[in-house]
Tab-separated table of N, CA and C in Angstrom:
chain	number	residue	atom	x	y	z
A	46	MET	N	16.092	-40.393	31.946
A	46	MET	CA	15.721	-39.410	30.934
A	46	MET	C	14.202	-39.448	30.742
A	47	THR	N	13.605	-38.296	30.770
A	47	THR	CA	12.166	-38.189	30.586
A	47	THR	C	11.880	-37.694	29.178
A	48	THR	N	10.885	-38.266	28.567
A	48	THR	CA	10.501	-37.779	27.243
A	48	THR	C	9.149	-37.089	27.350
A	49	THR	N	8.981	-36.096	26.547
A	49	THR	CA	7.726	-35.358	26.499
A	49	THR	C	6.893	-35.905	25.354
A	50	PRO	N	5.644	-36.246	25.644
A	50	PRO	CA	4.805	-36.729	24.533
A	50	PRO	C	4.586	-35.613	23.511
A	51	GLU	N	4.423	-36.001	22.285
A	51	GLU	CA	4.174	-34.992	21.255
A	51	GLU	C	2.812	-34.366	21.472
A	52	GLN	N	2.678	-33.144	21.018
A	52	GLN	CA	1.423	-32.422	21.132
A	52	GLN	C	0.871	-32.126	19.747
A	53	HIS	N	-0.431	-32.086	19.656
A	53	HIS	CA	-1.111	-31.698	18.417
A	53	HIS	C	-2.114	-30.622	18.779
A	54	THR	N	-2.101	-29.561	18.039
A	54	THR	CA	-3.069	-28.492	18.254
A	54	THR	C	-3.799	-28.259	16.942
A	55	GLU	N	-5.097	-28.442	16.980
A	55	GLU	CA	-5.913	-28.130	15.817
A	55	GLU	C	-6.604	-26.805	16.076
A	56	TYR	N	-6.598	-25.955	15.067
A	56	TYR	CA	-7.270	-24.670	15.214
A	56	TYR	C	-7.678	-24.174	13.851
A	57	LEU	N	-8.635	-23.277	13.871
A	57	LEU	CA	-9.140	-22.687	12.641
A	57	LEU	C	-8.424	-21.362	12.401
A	58	THR	N	-7.956	-21.157	11.201
A	58	THR	CA	-7.433	-19.851	10.823
A	58	THR	C	-8.135	-19.435	9.541
A	59	ARG	N	-8.080	-18.166	9.277
A	59	ARG	CA	-8.716	-17.643	8.065
A	59	ARG	C	-7.658	-16.968	7.211
A	60	ARG	N	-7.756	-17.170	5.926
A	60	ARG	CA	-6.878	-16.463	4.998
A	60	ARG	C	-7.590	-15.177	4.609
A	61	ILE	N	-6.890	-14.097	4.748
A	61	ILE	CA	-7.419	-12.788	4.360
A	61	ILE	C	-6.855	-12.482	2.983
A	62	ASP	N	-7.718	-12.179	2.046
A	62	ASP	CA	-7.309	-11.869	0.678
A	62	ASP	C	-8.105	-10.645	0.251
A	63	VAL	N	-7.424	-9.514	0.129
A	63	VAL	CA	-8.107	-8.262	-0.199
A	63	VAL	C	-7.576	-7.695	-1.506
A	64	LEU	N	-8.448	-6.983	-2.188
A	64	LEU	CA	-8.051	-6.290	-3.412
A	64	LEU	C	-7.357	-4.986	-3.062
A	65	LEU	N	-6.315	-4.685	-3.800
A	65	LEU	CA	-5.640	-3.394	-3.681
A	65	LEU	C	-5.998	-2.575	-4.910
A	66	PRO	N	-6.107	-1.260	-4.769
A	66	PRO	CA	-6.553	-0.447	-5.901
A	66	PRO	C	-5.479	-0.188	-6.958
A	67	GLN	N	-4.225	-0.467	-6.641
A	67	GLN	CA	-3.139	-0.156	-7.567
A	67	GLN	C	-2.834	-1.338	-8.488
A	68	PRO	N	-2.242	-1.046	-9.650
A	68	PRO	CA	-1.698	-2.130	-10.476
A	68	PRO	C	-0.598	-2.845	-9.678
A	69	TYR	N	-0.324	-4.091	-10.039
A	69	TYR	CA	0.591	-4.942	-9.279
A	69	TYR	C	1.928	-4.260	-8.973
A	70	ASP	N	2.633	-3.779	-9.987
A	70	ASP	CA	3.970	-3.207	-9.757
A	70	ASP	C	3.909	-1.996	-8.824
A	71	THR	N	2.893	-1.179	-8.966
A	71	THR	CA	2.724	-0.018	-8.092
A	71	THR	C	2.428	-0.468	-6.668
A	72	ALA	N	1.587	-1.484	-6.514
A	72	ALA	CA	1.245	-1.996	-5.185
A	72	ALA	C	2.467	-2.583	-4.484
A	73	VAL	N	3.296	-3.306	-5.220
A	73	VAL	CA	4.522	-3.861	-4.638
A	73	VAL	C	5.432	-2.736	-4.160
A	74	ARG	N	5.611	-1.714	-4.981
A	74	ARG	CA	6.459	-0.575	-4.576
A	74	ARG	C	5.903	0.098	-3.330
A	75	ARG	N	4.595	0.320	-3.308
A	75	ARG	CA	3.962	0.979	-2.158
A	75	ARG	C	4.094	0.128	-0.892
A	76	TYR	N	3.858	-1.169	-1.013
A	76	TYR	CA	4.009	-2.084	0.120
A	76	TYR	C	5.430	-2.005	0.671
A	77	GLU	N	6.411	-2.024	-0.219
A	77	GLU	CA	7.808	-2.005	0.221
A	77	GLU	C	8.223	-0.645	0.779
A	78	GLU	N	7.517	0.413	0.429
A	78	GLU	CA	7.740	1.717	1.070
A	78	GLU	C	7.185	1.710	2.492
A	79	LEU	N	5.995	1.151	2.654
A	79	LEU	CA	5.330	1.122	3.956
A	79	LEU	C	5.947	0.089	4.898
A	80	VAL	N	6.455	-0.990	4.333
A	80	VAL	CA	7.068	-2.074	5.104
A	80	VAL	C	8.510	-2.206	4.604
A	81	PRO	N	9.416	-1.432	5.183
A	81	PRO	CA	10.795	-1.448	4.675
A	81	PRO	C	11.545	-2.728	5.060
A	82	VAL	N	12.568	-3.012	4.295
A	82	VAL	CA	13.438	-4.145	4.588
A	82	VAL	C	14.173	-3.861	5.900
A	83	ILE	N	14.286	-4.876	6.735
A	83	ILE	CA	14.997	-4.729	7.998
A	83	ILE	C	16.464	-4.392	7.720
A	84	ASP	N	17.002	-3.505	8.509
A	84	ASP	CA	18.410	-3.120	8.395
A	84	ASP	C	19.209	-4.018	9.348
A	85	LEU	N	19.552	-5.220	8.883
A	85	LEU	CA	20.233	-6.198	9.727
A	85	LEU	C	21.589	-5.713	10.215
A	86	THR	N	22.289	-4.944	9.401
A	86	THR	CA	23.586	-4.417	9.810
A	86	THR	C	23.435	-3.515	11.018
A	87	ARG	N	22.491	-2.604	10.947
A	87	ARG	CA	22.276	-1.676	12.061
A	87	ARG	C	21.833	-2.422	13.316
A	88	PHE	N	20.882	-3.353	13.170
A	88	PHE	CA	20.420	-4.112	14.335
A	88	PHE	C	21.550	-4.955	14.923
A	89	GLY	N	22.442	-5.446	14.061
A	89	GLY	CA	23.519	-6.326	14.503
A	89	GLY	C	24.545	-5.680	15.408
A	90	VAL	N	24.635	-4.373	15.384
A	90	VAL	CA	25.644	-3.695	16.220
A	90	VAL	C	25.049	-3.123	17.505
A	91	LEU	N	23.771	-3.269	17.712
A	91	LEU	CA	23.144	-2.705	18.901
A	91	LEU	C	23.445	-3.579	20.123
A	92	ALA	N	23.737	-2.931	21.242
A	92	ALA	CA	24.210	-3.646	22.430
A	92	ALA	C	23.116	-3.923	23.459
A	93	THR	N	21.970	-3.240	23.367
A	93	THR	CA	20.937	-3.439	24.375
A	93	THR	C	19.574	-3.630	23.704
A	94	TRP	N	18.663	-4.269	24.424
A	94	TRP	CA	17.313	-4.457	23.893
A	94	TRP	C	16.601	-3.119	23.753
A	95	ASP	N	16.882	-2.169	24.641
A	95	ASP	CA	16.293	-0.830	24.508
A	95	ASP	C	16.715	-0.183	23.194
A	96	ALA	N	17.973	-0.358	22.825
A	96	ALA	CA	18.452	0.188	21.553
A	96	ALA	C	17.770	-0.515	20.376
A	97	VAL	N	17.546	-1.813	20.508
A	97	VAL	CA	16.850	-2.572	19.460
A	97	VAL	C	15.426	-2.036	19.306
A	98	ARG	N	14.755	-1.800	20.430
A	98	ARG	CA	13.385	-1.252	20.385
A	98	ARG	C	13.367	0.097	19.667
A	99	GLU	N	14.303	0.959	20.023
A	99	GLU	CA	14.366	2.286	19.381
A	99	GLU	C	14.599	2.160	17.888
A	100	GLN	N	15.511	1.278	17.489
A	100	GLN	CA	15.804	1.095	16.065
A	100	GLN	C	14.597	0.511	15.327
A	101	ALA	N	13.864	-0.392	15.973
A	101	ALA	CA	12.674	-0.971	15.341
A	101	ALA	C	11.630	0.104	15.077
A	102	GLU	N	11.486	1.044	15.998
A	102	GLU	CA	10.531	2.143	15.780
A	102	GLU	C	10.934	2.981	14.574
A	103	ILE	N	12.229	3.154	14.380
A	103	ILE	CA	12.732	3.923	13.237
A	103	ILE	C	12.576	3.108	11.949
A	104	ASN	N	12.991	1.847	11.988
A	104	ASN	CA	13.011	0.988	10.796
A	104	ASN	C	11.600	0.578	10.360
A	105	ALA	N	10.658	0.535	11.313
A	105	ALA	CA	9.303	0.056	11.012
A	105	ALA	C	8.269	1.104	11.413
A	106	PRO	N	8.156	2.186	10.650
A	106	PRO	CA	7.242	3.258	11.051
A	106	PRO	C	5.774	2.829	11.128
A	107	HIS	N	5.420	1.741	10.463
A	107	HIS	CA	4.037	1.245	10.507
A	107	HIS	C	3.963	-0.111	11.219
A	108	GLY	N	5.020	-0.443	11.954
A	108	GLY	CA	5.021	-1.637	12.784
A	108	GLY	C	5.676	-2.864	12.184
A	109	PHE	N	5.831	-2.908	10.867
A	109	PHE	CA	6.349	-4.111	10.218
A	109	PHE	C	7.616	-3.823	9.413
A	110	MET	N	8.447	-4.864	9.306
A	110	MET	CA	9.644	-4.842	8.461
A	110	MET	C	9.624	-6.100	7.595
A	111	ILE	N	10.283	-6.037	6.459
A	111	ILE	CA	10.429	-7.201	5.590
A	111	ILE	C	11.708	-7.926	5.993
A	112	TYR	N	11.555	-9.202	6.347
A	112	TYR	CA	12.698	-10.044	6.702
A	112	TYR	C	13.185	-10.871	5.520
A	113	TRP	N	12.292	-11.093	4.557
A	113	TRP	CA	12.620	-11.937	3.411
A	113	TRP	C	11.626	-11.656	2.302
A	114	LYS	N	12.112	-11.741	1.080
A	114	LYS	CA	11.243	-11.566	-0.086
A	114	LYS	C	11.616	-12.596	-1.140
A	115	ALA	N	10.598	-13.161	-1.778
A	115	ALA	CA	10.801	-14.031	-2.933
A	115	ALA	C	10.007	-13.450	-4.093
A	116	ASP	N	10.680	-13.229	-5.195
A	116	ASP	CA	10.023	-12.780	-6.420
A	116	ASP	C	9.538	-14.034	-7.143
A	117	ILE	N	8.335	-14.449	-6.822
A	117	ILE	CA	7.790	-15.687	-7.372
A	117	ILE	C	7.614	-15.576	-8.882
A	118	THR	N	7.329	-14.381	-9.375
A	118	THR	CA	7.204	-14.171	-10.822
A	118	THR	C	8.481	-14.628	-11.526
A	119	SER	N	9.621	-14.211	-11.021
A	119	SER	CA	10.913	-14.612	-11.611
A	119	SER	C	11.185	-16.092	-11.406
A	120	ASP	N	10.878	-16.593	-10.203
A	120	ASP	CA	11.123	-18.005	-9.912
A	120	ASP	C	10.346	-18.923	-10.849
A	121	MET	N	9.165	-18.490	-11.251
A	121	MET	CA	8.299	-19.312	-12.098
A	121	MET	C	8.366	-18.909	-13.573
A	122	ALA	N	9.331	-18.094	-13.945
A	122	ALA	CA	9.399	-17.523	-15.298
A	122	ALA	C	9.394	-18.564	-16.409
A	123	THR	N	10.005	-19.705	-16.200
A	123	THR	CA	10.053	-20.715	-17.264
A	123	THR	C	8.915	-21.725	-17.164
A	124	SER	N	8.037	-21.561	-16.177
A	124	SER	CA	6.898	-22.469	-16.046
A	124	SER	C	5.765	-21.997	-16.955
A	125	PRO	N	4.739	-22.822	-17.126
A	125	PRO	CA	3.600	-22.392	-17.952
A	125	PRO	C	2.740	-21.323	-17.267
A	126	SER	N	2.954	-21.084	-15.991
A	126	SER	CA	2.179	-20.065	-15.265
A	126	SER	C	2.693	-18.678	-15.601
A	127	ASP	N	1.775	-17.717	-15.663
A	127	ASP	CA	2.230	-16.353	-15.967
A	127	ASP	C	1.711	-15.348	-14.940
A	128	TRP	N	1.531	-15.800	-13.704
A	128	TRP	CA	1.079	-14.921	-12.629
A	128	TRP	C	2.178	-13.963	-12.220
A	129	LYS	N	1.778	-12.787	-11.754
A	129	LYS	CA	2.696	-11.884	-11.081
A	129	LYS	C	2.498	-12.119	-9.592
A	130	CYS	N	3.603	-12.372	-8.869
A	130	CYS	CA	3.466	-12.719	-7.460
A	130	CYS	C	4.775	-12.462	-6.710
A	131	ALA	N	4.656	-11.914	-5.514
A	131	ALA	CA	5.801	-11.743	-4.607
A	131	ALA	C	5.372	-12.220	-3.230
A	132	GLU	N	6.266	-12.929	-2.566
A	132	GLU	CA	6.003	-13.459	-1.229
A	132	GLU	C	6.969	-12.807	-0.250
A	133	TYR	N	6.480	-12.535	0.949
A	133	TYR	CA	7.272	-11.840	1.970
A	133	TYR	C	7.113	-12.500	3.333
A	134	LEU	N	8.132	-12.348	4.165
A	134	LEU	CA	8.014	-12.545	5.605
A	134	LEU	C	8.069	-11.152	6.207
A	135	MET	N	6.964	-10.754	6.833
A	135	MET	CA	6.794	-9.397	7.351
A	135	MET	C	6.542	-9.495	8.850
A	136	GLY	N	7.281	-8.729	9.620
A	136	GLY	CA	7.067	-8.770	11.061
A	136	GLY	C	7.876	-7.715	11.776
A	137	ASN	N	8.048	-7.964	13.054
A	137	ASN	CA	8.811	-7.050	13.899
A	137	ASN	C	9.270	-7.869	15.099
A	138	HIS	N	10.580	-8.089	15.208
A	138	HIS	CA	11.076	-8.963	16.268
A	138	HIS	C	10.866	-8.375	17.663
A	139	VAL	N	10.702	-7.067	17.765
A	139	VAL	CA	10.395	-6.464	19.066
A	139	VAL	C	8.978	-6.860	19.491
A	140	ILE	N	8.049	-6.858	18.542
A	140	ILE	CA	6.688	-7.303	18.843
A	140	ILE	C	6.690	-8.806	19.103
A	141	ALA	N	7.399	-9.567	18.281
A	141	ALA	CA	7.450	-11.026	18.446
A	141	ALA	C	8.016	-11.407	19.813
A	142	GLN	N	8.935	-10.625	20.323
A	142	GLN	CA	9.535	-10.930	21.625
A	142	GLN	C	8.487	-10.963	22.716
A	143	ARG	N	7.450	-10.153	22.585
A	143	ARG	CA	6.386	-10.123	23.597
A	143	ARG	C	5.645	-11.460	23.664
A	144	MET	N	5.659	-12.220	22.571
A	144	MET	CA	5.057	-13.558	22.566
A	144	MET	C	6.101	-14.618	22.883
A	145	TYR	N	7.259	-14.471	22.296
A	145	TYR	CA	8.369	-15.411	22.467
A	145	TYR	C	8.705	-15.581	23.943
A	146	ASP	N	8.554	-14.520	24.696
A	146	ASP	CA	8.809	-14.543	26.137
A	146	ASP	C	7.926	-15.578	26.835
A	147	HIS	N	6.755	-15.873	26.256
A	147	HIS	CA	5.805	-16.810	26.856
A	147	HIS	C	5.854	-18.193	26.216
A	148	ASP	N	6.290	-18.258	24.952
A	148	ASP	CA	6.325	-19.543	24.250
A	148	ASP	C	7.148	-19.395	22.967
A	149	PRO	N	8.350	-19.976	22.925
A	149	PRO	CA	9.181	-19.826	21.724
A	149	PRO	C	8.580	-20.462	20.476
A	150	ALA	N	7.610	-21.362	20.627
A	150	ALA	CA	6.985	-21.984	19.461
A	150	ALA	C	6.207	-20.982	18.615
A	151	VAL	N	5.898	-19.799	19.154
A	151	VAL	CA	5.170	-18.789	18.370
A	151	VAL	C	5.939	-18.381	17.123
A	152	MET	N	7.241	-18.634	17.133
A	152	MET	CA	8.049	-18.243	15.978
A	152	MET	C	7.692	-19.054	14.729
A	153	LEU	N	6.894	-20.091	14.914
A	153	LEU	CA	6.355	-20.806	13.754
A	153	LEU	C	5.501	-19.875	12.904
A	154	HIS	N	4.888	-18.873	13.532
A	154	HIS	CA	3.980	-17.960	12.826
A	154	HIS	C	4.470	-16.517	12.802
A	155	ALA	N	5.645	-16.268	13.308
A	155	ALA	CA	6.219	-14.917	13.282
A	155	ALA	C	7.603	-15.019	12.643
A	156	PRO	N	7.875	-14.224	11.647
A	156	PRO	CA	7.051	-13.184	11.056
A	156	PRO	C	5.891	-13.762	10.237
A	157	LEU	N	4.997	-12.861	9.863
A	157	LEU	CA	3.821	-13.228	9.076
A	157	LEU	C	4.222	-13.456	7.619
A	158	ARG	N	3.618	-14.422	6.990
A	158	ARG	CA	3.838	-14.672	5.561
A	158	ARG	C	2.774	-13.908	4.788
A	159	THR	N	3.187	-13.088	3.845
A	159	THR	CA	2.256	-12.318	3.020
A	159	THR	C	2.561	-12.558	1.545
A	160	VAL	N	1.534	-12.365	0.724
A	160	VAL	CA	1.681	-12.525	-0.723
A	160	VAL	C	0.945	-11.385	-1.410
A	161	LEU	N	1.601	-10.762	-2.377
A	161	LEU	CA	0.950	-9.833	-3.290
A	161	LEU	C	0.947	-10.516	-4.643
A	162	TYR	N	-0.227	-10.511	-5.307
A	162	TYR	CA	-0.303	-11.171	-6.613
A	162	TYR	C	-1.360	-10.494	-7.471
A	163	ALA	N	-1.227	-10.704	-8.769
A	163	ALA	CA	-2.228	-10.224	-9.730
A	163	ALA	C	-3.031	-11.427	-10.199
A	164	ASP	N	-4.349	-11.289	-10.161
A	164	ASP	CA	-5.213	-12.388	-10.595
A	164	ASP	C	-5.351	-12.397	-12.122
A	165	ALA	N	-6.159	-13.308	-12.633
A	165	ALA	CA	-6.318	-13.476	-14.081
A	165	ALA	C	-6.860	-12.223	-14.762
A	166	GLU	N	-7.607	-11.392	-14.012
A	166	GLU	CA	-8.137	-10.139	-14.574
A	166	GLU	C	-7.168	-8.974	-14.370
A	167	GLY	N	-6.016	-9.235	-13.780
A	167	GLY	CA	-5.025	-8.184	-13.568
A	167	GLY	C	-5.226	-7.393	-12.284
A	168	ARG	N	-6.203	-7.783	-11.465
A	168	ARG	CA	-6.423	-7.087	-10.186
A	168	ARG	C	-5.370	-7.536	-9.180
A	169	THR	N	-4.921	-6.596	-8.359
A	169	THR	CA	-3.883	-6.883	-7.373
A	169	THR	C	-4.510	-7.301	-6.047
A	170	HIS	N	-3.954	-8.347	-5.467
A	170	HIS	CA	-4.423	-8.883	-4.189
A	170	HIS	C	-3.302	-8.845	-3.151
A	171	PHE	N	-3.703	-8.708	-1.896
A	171	PHE	CA	-2.814	-8.875	-0.745
A	171	PHE	C	-3.408	-10.022	0.060
A	172	ALA	N	-2.613	-11.060	0.327
A	172	ALA	CA	-3.103	-12.217	1.074
A	172	ALA	C	-2.198	-12.481	2.272
A	173	VAL	N	-2.838	-12.860	3.385
A	173	VAL	CA	-2.135	-13.162	4.635
A	173	VAL	C	-3.067	-14.007	5.492
A	174	ASP	N	-2.519	-14.862	6.317
A	174	ASP	CA	-3.349	-15.568	7.289
A	174	ASP	C	-3.639	-14.632	8.459
A	175	HIS	N	-4.823	-14.763	9.018
A	175	HIS	CA	-5.289	-13.922	10.120
A	175	HIS	C	-4.364	-14.094	11.336
A	176	PRO	N	-3.604	-13.062	11.708
A	176	PRO	CA	-2.606	-13.218	12.776
A	176	PRO	C	-3.169	-13.726	14.103
A	177	SER	N	-4.254	-13.130	14.593
A	177	SER	CA	-4.725	-13.531	15.917
A	177	SER	C	-5.250	-14.963	15.935
A	178	SER	N	-5.686	-15.502	14.804
A	178	SER	CA	-6.096	-16.906	14.752
A	178	SER	C	-4.915	-17.817	15.078
A	179	HIS	N	-3.774	-17.527	14.456
A	179	HIS	CA	-2.573	-18.329	14.733
A	179	HIS	C	-2.182	-18.225	16.199
A	180	PHE	N	-2.064	-16.998	16.688
A	180	PHE	CA	-1.487	-16.813	18.010
A	180	PHE	C	-2.438	-17.197	19.133
A	181	ALA	N	-3.743	-17.150	18.897
A	181	ALA	CA	-4.700	-17.622	19.901
A	181	ALA	C	-4.564	-19.134	20.113
A	182	SER	N	-4.071	-19.838	19.100
A	182	SER	CA	-3.955	-21.295	19.190
A	182	SER	C	-2.957	-21.749	20.252
A	183	TYR	N	-2.125	-20.845	20.746
A	183	TYR	CA	-1.148	-21.211	21.774
A	183	TYR	C	-1.764	-21.248	23.172
A	184	GLY	N	-2.992	-20.759	23.305
A	184	GLY	CA	-3.707	-20.862	24.566
A	184	GLY	C	-3.135	-20.038	25.707
A	185	LYS	N	-2.442	-18.964	25.356
A	185	LYS	CA	-1.857	-18.092	26.378
A	185	LYS	C	-2.363	-16.676	26.144
A	186	PRO	N	-3.070	-16.106	27.121
A	186	PRO	CA	-3.680	-14.784	26.929
A	186	PRO	C	-2.687	-13.711	26.484
A	187	GLU	N	-1.464	-13.774	26.983
A	187	GLU	CA	-0.464	-12.763	26.608
A	187	GLU	C	-0.110	-12.863	25.128
A	188	VAL	N	-0.056	-14.080	24.624
A	188	VAL	CA	0.249	-14.306	23.210
A	188	VAL	C	-0.950	-13.901	22.352
A	189	THR	N	-2.137	-14.266	22.798
A	189	THR	CA	-3.359	-13.912	22.067
A	189	THR	C	-3.492	-12.400	21.929
A	190	GLU	N	-3.183	-11.661	22.989
A	190	GLU	CA	-3.290	-10.199	22.942
A	190	GLU	C	-2.331	-9.604	21.919
A	191	VAL	N	-1.125	-10.142	21.817
A	191	VAL	CA	-0.186	-9.655	20.803
A	191	VAL	C	-0.722	-9.974	19.411
A	192	GLY	N	-1.357	-11.134	19.240
A	192	GLY	CA	-1.986	-11.463	17.955
A	192	GLY	C	-3.041	-10.441	17.577
A	193	ARG	N	-3.820	-10.009	18.550
A	193	ARG	CA	-4.842	-8.978	18.282
A	193	ARG	C	-4.179	-7.647	17.921
A	194	TYR	N	-3.073	-7.351	18.574
A	194	TYR	CA	-2.320	-6.134	18.240
A	194	TYR	C	-1.829	-6.211	16.787
A	195	LEU	N	-1.348	-7.372	16.371
A	195	LEU	CA	-0.909	-7.541	14.982
A	195	LEU	C	-2.077	-7.387	14.012
A	196	ASP	N	-3.266	-7.844	14.408
A	196	ASP	CA	-4.461	-7.606	13.584
A	196	ASP	C	-4.670	-6.111	13.362
A	197	ARG	N	-4.508	-5.334	14.423
A	197	ARG	CA	-4.708	-3.878	14.316
A	197	ARG	C	-3.651	-3.246	13.406
A	198	LEU	N	-2.393	-3.673	13.564
A	198	LEU	CA	-1.341	-3.155	12.678
A	198	LEU	C	-1.621	-3.536	11.228
A	199	LEU	N	-2.077	-4.758	11.009
A	199	LEU	CA	-2.401	-5.216	9.656
A	199	LEU	C	-3.561	-4.409	9.085
A	200	ALA	N	-4.575	-4.127	9.889
A	200	ALA	CA	-5.705	-3.300	9.438
A	200	ALA	C	-5.210	-1.924	9.011
A	201	ASP	N	-4.327	-1.329	9.808
A	201	ASP	CA	-3.763	-0.012	9.468
A	201	ASP	C	-2.973	-0.075	8.168
A	202	LEU	N	-2.167	-1.129	7.999
A	202	LEU	CA	-1.375	-1.278	6.776
A	202	LEU	C	-2.277	-1.416	5.556
A	203	LEU	N	-3.311	-2.224	5.660
A	203	LEU	CA	-4.227	-2.393	4.524
A	203	LEU	C	-4.904	-1.072	4.169
A	204	ALA	N	-5.275	-0.292	5.184
A	204	ALA	CA	-5.879	1.021	4.920
A	204	ALA	C	-4.883	1.921	4.193
A	205	LEU	N	-3.613	1.900	4.616
A	205	LEU	CA	-2.583	2.708	3.948
A	205	LEU	C	-2.366	2.261	2.501
A	206	LEU	N	-2.602	0.990	2.232
A	206	LEU	CA	-2.475	0.461	0.870
A	206	LEU	C	-3.720	0.742	0.034
A	207	GLY	N	-4.733	1.339	0.656
A	207	GLY	CA	-5.949	1.690	-0.065
A	207	GLY	C	-6.962	0.564	-0.143
A	208	ALA	N	-6.747	-0.502	0.626
A	208	ALA	CA	-7.672	-1.635	0.611
A	208	ALA	C	-8.834	-1.383	1.559
A	209	GLU	N	-9.934	-2.060	1.292
A	209	GLU	CA	-11.034	-2.062	2.248
A	209	GLU	C	-10.645	-3.038	3.357
A	210	VAL	N	-10.624	-2.563	4.593
A	210	VAL	CA	-10.211	-3.396	5.718
A	210	VAL	C	-11.320	-4.407	6.011
A	211	PRO	N	-10.986	-5.703	6.016
A	211	PRO	CA	-11.996	-6.729	6.275
A	211	PRO	C	-12.590	-6.615	7.682
A	212	ASP	N	-13.861	-6.966	7.803
A	212	ASP	CA	-14.529	-6.947	9.103
A	212	ASP	C	-13.779	-7.780	10.131
A	213	LEU	N	-13.171	-8.858	9.697
A	213	LEU	CA	-12.408	-9.735	10.582
A	213	LEU	C	-11.324	-8.957	11.330
A	214	LEU	N	-10.718	-7.997	10.671
A	214	LEU	CA	-9.691	-7.181	11.315
A	214	LEU	C	-10.306	-5.991	12.046
A	215	LYS	N	-11.412	-5.497	11.548
A	215	LYS	CA	-12.072	-4.369	12.204
A	215	LYS	C	-12.559	-4.755	13.597
A	216	SER	N	-12.917	-6.025	13.778
A	216	SER	CA	-13.439	-6.456	15.072
A	216	SER	C	-12.374	-6.419	16.153
A	217	THR	N	-11.090	-6.345	15.767
A	217	THR	CA	-10.024	-6.281	16.765
A	217	THR	C	-9.491	-4.866	16.943
A	218	VAL	N	-10.032	-3.938	16.182
A	218	VAL	CA	-9.582	-2.554	16.276
A	218	VAL	C	-10.412	-1.867	17.350
A	219	PRO	N	-9.740	-1.287	18.363
A	219	PRO	CA	-10.521	-0.637	19.425
A	219	PRO	C	-11.296	0.564	18.893
A	220	ALA	N	-12.454	0.809	19.502
A	220	ALA	CA	-13.314	1.920	19.077
A	220	ALA	C	-12.706	3.265	19.416
């Protein structure tokens, strides 16, 4: 029996935190309109990957679907904290497959974890780790390219939410 030595990968990632122009509740509603919840029932009955791809295009008109949501505001209701906050896993398994095909460990970072929250002044924020930073850490050009594609989708989503798109994401958007 052969054992594989453990691996450690150190890499730099950046947290993107942008202001949204809407009040928190409005921003959450808008985000959930743009990033709909995945229709697991519909995906579960599809027999081919081509059918899955077609359904993903329908279910995720802006590239992303919500796989999970936590209403952190409710979870923390009895704590001394009074923040408004919702956490999501947002992604697209058809896009993730393009990376998974090269390295299943990419699923550590797919789907993307996002947070919408209201700060102490009541301003609404959208926070996410920079996708291409995570995926570049796998050292595979095919995976890195999908990370850059996710940066572009994220830039488009932030623009649809009315946010100023950070330069970090603009640098991955083709001219």
